[in-house]
């Protein structure tokens, strides 16, 4: 397999998301073990259920953040961001934009709004710049015209 076609994944955001997931799980366990109903508290099954639902929502958001990616192939790239996943063919991509003042890379596409590529995040420093350049190289190789800020 061509190493240029390896998936793009943010490192720091992914690490933070997994660490926070562990903190949420540990916090829920600690809460359930240490807080017992007594004269000062009247926690019932519904209270514990609300905590579990809230924790599940947090974990789902963190999981989605940890799995943000951009998966290229010879025909295009599938961009999975925090909320949406979108497939873009290389011929639709006009340019790749990334610079120190951007939180993440951006794909400018023909006749549509730009697409954020959260898998290439400025927080990753030099690695992010290299990954943005790799994405720009893929755009040039497979059909677009790429300008990297």
mmCIF file of C-alpha atoms in Angstrom, residues 40-148:
data_model
loop_
_atom_site.group_PDB
_atom_site.id
_atom_site.type_symbol
_atom_site.label_atom_id
_atom_site.label_comp_id
_atom_site.label_asym_id
_atom_site.label_seq_id
_atom_site.Cartn_x
_atom_site.Cartn_y
_atom_site.Cartn_z
ATOM 1 C CA UNK A 40 -28.337 14.168 54.061
ATOM 2 C CA UNK A 41 -28.805 12.532 50.650
ATOM 3 C CA UNK A 42 -31.745 10.770 49.137
ATOM 4 C CA UNK A 43 -30.269 9.356 45.953
ATOM 5 C CA UNK A 44 -32.485 6.882 44.188
ATOM 6 C CA UNK A 45 -32.187 4.709 41.116
ATOM 7 C CA UNK A 46 -33.298 7.646 38.940
ATOM 8 C CA UNK A 47 -30.444 9.780 40.225
ATOM 9 C CA UNK A 48 -27.921 7.087 39.407
ATOM 10 C CA UNK A 49 -29.581 6.608 36.021
ATOM 11 C CA UNK A 50 -29.206 10.309 35.196
ATOM 12 C CA UNK A 51 -25.504 10.130 36.088
ATOM 13 C CA UNK A 52 -25.097 7.094 33.810
ATOM 14 C CA UNK A 53 -26.918 8.782 30.910
ATOM 15 C CA UNK A 54 -24.824 11.944 31.300
ATOM 16 C CA UNK A 55 -21.609 9.889 31.451
ATOM 17 C CA UNK A 56 -22.670 7.913 28.365
ATOM 18 C CA UNK A 57 -23.271 11.147 26.423
ATOM 19 C CA UNK A 58 -19.856 12.490 27.456
ATOM 20 C CA UNK A 59 -18.153 9.234 26.507
ATOM 21 C CA UNK A 60 -19.930 9.199 23.119
ATOM 22 C CA UNK A 61 -18.702 12.723 22.354
ATOM 23 C CA UNK A 62 -15.170 11.863 23.482
ATOM 24 C CA UNK A 63 -15.212 8.643 21.434
ATOM 25 C CA UNK A 64 -16.262 10.589 18.357
ATOM 26 C CA UNK A 65 -13.442 13.096 18.947
ATOM 27 C CA UNK A 66 -10.942 10.264 19.373
ATOM 28 C CA UNK A 67 -12.031 8.660 16.099
ATOM 29 C CA UNK A 68 -11.856 11.799 13.935
ATOM 30 C CA UNK A 69 -9.991 10.843 10.748
ATOM 31 C CA UNK A 70 -9.504 11.396 7.058
ATOM 32 C CA UNK A 71 -9.121 8.181 5.063
ATOM 33 C CA UNK A 72 -7.761 8.668 1.536
ATOM 34 C CA UNK A 73 -7.782 6.270 -1.395
ATOM 35 C CA UNK A 74 -7.085 6.630 -5.125
ATOM 36 C CA UNK A 75 -10.546 8.125 -5.818
ATOM 37 C CA UNK A 76 -10.968 10.527 -2.910
ATOM 38 C CA UNK A 77 -11.021 11.018 0.824
ATOM 39 C CA UNK A 78 -13.569 10.254 3.528
ATOM 40 C CA UNK A 79 -13.445 12.974 6.181
ATOM 41 C CA UNK A 80 -14.860 12.007 9.575
ATOM 42 C CA UNK A 81 -15.220 15.038 11.829
ATOM 43 C CA UNK A 82 -16.834 15.449 15.220
ATOM 44 C CA UNK A 83 -20.382 15.686 13.866
ATOM 45 C CA UNK A 84 -20.404 14.758 10.172
ATOM 46 C CA UNK A 85 -18.696 12.288 7.861
ATOM 47 C CA UNK A 86 -18.317 13.264 4.227
ATOM 48 C CA UNK A 87 -16.827 11.606 1.151
ATOM 49 C CA UNK A 88 -15.099 13.883 -1.390
ATOM 50 C CA UNK A 89 -13.657 12.803 -4.725
ATOM 51 C CA UNK A 90 -10.204 14.216 -5.553
ATOM 52 C CA UNK A 91 -11.581 15.962 -8.638
ATOM 53 C CA UNK A 92 -13.875 18.025 -6.381
ATOM 54 C CA UNK A 93 -10.990 19.380 -4.272
ATOM 55 C CA UNK A 94 -9.619 22.753 -5.341
ATOM 56 C CA UNK A 95 -7.047 23.209 -2.577
ATOM 57 C CA UNK A 96 -5.852 22.277 0.876
ATOM 58 C CA UNK A 97 -5.450 25.118 3.353
ATOM 59 C CA UNK A 98 -3.474 24.928 6.564
ATOM 60 C CA UNK A 99 -1.425 27.479 8.466
ATOM 61 C CA UNK A 100 -0.455 28.354 12.018
ATOM 62 C CA UNK A 101 -3.589 30.491 12.457
ATOM 63 C CA UNK A 102 -5.958 27.625 11.577
ATOM 64 C CA UNK A 103 -7.146 25.081 14.146
ATOM 65 C CA UNK A 104 -7.195 22.337 11.492
ATOM 66 C CA UNK A 105 -6.731 21.764 7.790
ATOM 67 C CA UNK A 106 -9.437 22.693 5.318
ATOM 68 C CA UNK A 107 -10.388 21.312 1.920
ATOM 69 C CA UNK A 108 -11.717 23.869 -0.536
ATOM 70 C CA UNK A 109 -14.110 22.073 -2.861
ATOM 71 C CA UNK A 110 -15.814 23.034 -6.100
ATOM 72 C CA UNK A 111 -19.274 24.597 -5.678
ATOM 73 C CA UNK A 112 -19.533 23.921 -1.945
ATOM 74 C CA UNK A 113 -18.521 25.169 1.476
ATOM 75 C CA UNK A 114 -14.997 24.325 2.668
ATOM 76 C CA UNK A 115 -14.633 21.061 4.581
ATOM 77 C CA UNK A 116 -12.750 21.056 7.865
ATOM 78 C CA UNK A 117 -10.298 18.178 8.208
ATOM 79 C CA UNK A 118 -10.150 17.861 11.986
ATOM 80 C CA UNK A 119 -7.773 14.905 11.657
ATOM 81 C CA UNK A 120 -5.010 17.405 10.853
ATOM 82 C CA UNK A 121 -4.931 19.700 13.885
ATOM 83 C CA UNK A 122 -2.583 22.583 14.560
ATOM 84 C CA UNK A 123 -2.091 21.266 18.106
ATOM 85 C CA UNK A 124 0.064 18.487 16.592
ATOM 86 C CA UNK A 125 2.679 21.059 15.524
ATOM 87 C CA UNK A 126 5.233 20.023 12.898
ATOM 88 C CA UNK A 127 3.512 16.674 12.389
ATOM 89 C CA UNK A 128 0.317 18.511 11.399
ATOM 90 C CA UNK A 129 2.225 20.602 8.848
ATOM 91 C CA UNK A 130 3.715 17.422 7.368
ATOM 92 C CA UNK A 131 0.287 15.783 7.248
ATOM 93 C CA UNK A 132 -1.250 18.839 5.545
ATOM 94 C CA UNK A 133 1.516 18.686 2.960
ATOM 95 C CA UNK A 134 0.841 14.968 2.441
ATOM 96 C CA UNK A 135 -2.851 15.736 1.894
ATOM 97 C CA UNK A 136 -1.926 18.483 -0.593
ATOM 98 C CA UNK A 137 0.339 15.998 -2.403
ATOM 99 C CA UNK A 138 -2.561 13.543 -2.679
ATOM 100 C CA UNK A 139 -4.802 16.273 -4.095
ATOM 101 C CA UNK A 140 -2.166 17.130 -6.712
ATOM 102 C CA UNK A 141 -1.491 13.486 -7.574
ATOM 103 C CA UNK A 142 -5.094 12.371 -7.952
ATOM 104 C CA UNK A 143 -6.805 15.265 -9.603
ATOM 105 C CA UNK A 144 -7.088 18.594 -7.863
ATOM 106 C CA UNK A 145 -4.951 21.668 -7.821
ATOM 107 C CA UNK A 146 -3.545 22.273 -4.365
ATOM 108 C CA UNK A 147 -2.341 25.436 -2.701
ATOM 109 C CA UNK A 148 -1.114 25.065 0.860
#
